[in-house]
């Protein structure tokens, strides 16, 4: 676990323990999932993970948002970034009209047709994060299979 500025970087193995220590008072019923598209494996090559996360934050602030738009970001190496300026008790800036009861996850990469192919480490962290959110007593998410 490493913290720098407005972000915490967690290994997949650290995420569940961190999540279960959080206190969330608002009802969470929706998981919003996005990919970064423009910020992709090529544009991110050799970029420090904290620089990547801070760059997104600066972009969001420049757009007039109050903080980083998403709660969590999953990098291609499998690290999970936690946006410390977007508290879990605050709605994300993810999908207009549906933010109130949501948690937002941003997956780093362009996964449109012809774009990036998700790394195995990133896939495993995506699945792990979703599972942790689904089984956590902190949230009221009901998986639909």
XYZ file of C-alpha atoms in Angstrom:
145
model
C 0.000 0.000 0.000
C 1.429 3.328 -1.082
C -0.033 6.791 -0.768
C 0.967 9.871 -2.703
C -1.054 13.059 -2.851
C -4.727 12.335 -3.475
C -4.294 8.643 -4.227
C -3.701 5.330 -2.549
C -2.291 2.428 -4.588
C -3.179 -1.058 -3.417
C -2.173 -4.508 -4.517
C -5.132 -6.731 -5.284
C -4.373 -8.659 -2.074
C -4.663 -5.476 0.039
C -7.942 -4.197 -1.372
C -10.469 -6.326 0.545
C -8.962 -5.501 3.953
C -8.843 -1.806 3.084
C -12.457 -1.847 1.837
C -13.804 -3.604 4.917
C -12.316 -0.886 7.145
C -14.295 1.850 5.381
C -17.475 3.402 6.757
C -20.082 4.265 4.161
C -23.314 5.909 5.258
C -25.006 6.348 1.875
C -26.808 3.485 0.143
C -24.816 2.030 -2.748
C -26.878 0.066 -5.270
C -25.091 0.621 -8.579
C -21.631 -0.066 -9.946
C -20.569 2.236 -12.794
C -17.730 0.910 -14.944
C -15.805 2.940 -17.506
C -12.583 2.608 -19.459
C -10.352 5.595 -20.062
C -10.116 5.270 -23.871
C -7.799 8.228 -24.559
C -5.550 7.278 -21.661
C -4.496 3.855 -22.891
C -1.624 1.377 -22.725
C 0.342 3.266 -25.386
C -0.108 6.767 -23.959
C 0.637 5.432 -20.459
C 3.763 3.479 -21.383
C 6.474 4.034 -18.731
C 4.295 6.565 -16.883
C 4.355 6.469 -13.079
C 0.993 5.206 -11.723
C 0.594 8.216 -9.431
C 1.293 10.572 -12.361
C -1.435 8.787 -14.336
C -3.981 9.139 -11.541
C -3.057 12.744 -10.807
C -3.319 13.563 -14.521
C -6.898 12.281 -14.561
C -7.656 14.286 -11.425
C -6.278 17.485 -12.976
C -8.365 16.869 -16.094
C -11.507 16.386 -14.001
C -10.829 19.527 -11.951
C -10.218 21.508 -15.163
C -13.667 20.344 -16.325
C -15.173 21.952 -13.234
C -15.617 18.805 -11.169
C -14.987 19.013 -7.418
C -12.673 15.975 -7.331
C -11.542 12.928 -9.292
C -14.643 11.530 -11.003
C -14.242 7.899 -9.984
C -13.704 6.165 -6.656
C -11.400 3.446 -8.010
C -9.032 3.075 -10.966
C -7.540 -0.235 -12.084
C -4.183 0.018 -13.812
C -2.856 -2.387 -16.421
C -0.372 -3.865 -13.916
C -3.270 -4.815 -11.620
C -2.762 -2.083 -9.033
C -5.947 -0.535 -7.695
C -5.948 3.227 -7.277
C -8.228 4.736 -4.646
C -9.231 8.371 -5.175
C -8.860 9.884 -1.719
C -10.505 13.129 -2.844
C -13.635 11.235 -3.975
C -14.736 9.719 -0.672
C -16.959 6.642 -0.803
C -19.671 8.691 0.921
C -19.650 11.084 -2.046
C -21.421 10.223 -5.287
C -19.147 9.849 -8.318
C -19.147 12.049 -11.396
C -19.739 9.071 -13.651
C -23.100 8.901 -15.422
C -25.371 11.936 -15.269
C -28.616 11.156 -13.498
C -27.448 7.891 -11.917
C -24.622 8.936 -9.617
C -26.523 9.200 -6.332
C -26.387 5.535 -5.323
C -23.314 4.536 -7.313
C -19.673 3.619 -6.956
C -17.551 4.354 -10.033
C -14.647 2.266 -11.327
C -12.357 3.454 -14.121
C -10.340 0.781 -15.945
C -7.205 2.226 -17.514
C -7.060 1.394 -21.216
C -8.900 1.675 -24.504
C -11.050 -1.427 -24.797
C -12.988 -0.358 -27.871
C -12.617 -2.641 -30.906
C -9.036 -2.442 -32.186
C -7.797 -0.929 -28.915
C -5.920 -2.451 -26.000
C -6.176 -6.083 -24.933
C -6.613 -6.167 -21.179
C -3.644 -7.672 -19.342
C -4.142 -10.754 -17.195
C -3.138 -8.780 -14.080
C -5.754 -6.134 -14.834
C -8.446 -8.753 -15.527
C -7.784 -10.428 -12.187
C -7.926 -7.115 -10.322
C -11.175 -6.141 -12.057
C -12.792 -9.438 -11.023
C -11.345 -9.177 -7.508
C -12.570 -5.606 -7.019
C -16.082 -6.488 -8.254
C -16.182 -9.523 -5.949
C -15.003 -7.490 -2.953
C -17.668 -4.859 -3.607
C -20.351 -7.548 -3.987
C -19.564 -9.387 -0.744
C -18.626 -6.390 1.374
C -20.953 -5.497 4.215
C -20.177 -1.851 3.388
C -22.416 -1.880 0.286
C -25.873 -3.085 -0.760
C -24.898 -4.443 -4.168
C -26.799 -7.458 -5.447
C -25.038 -9.245 -8.316
C -27.288 -10.118 -11.250
C -26.041 -13.220 -13.020
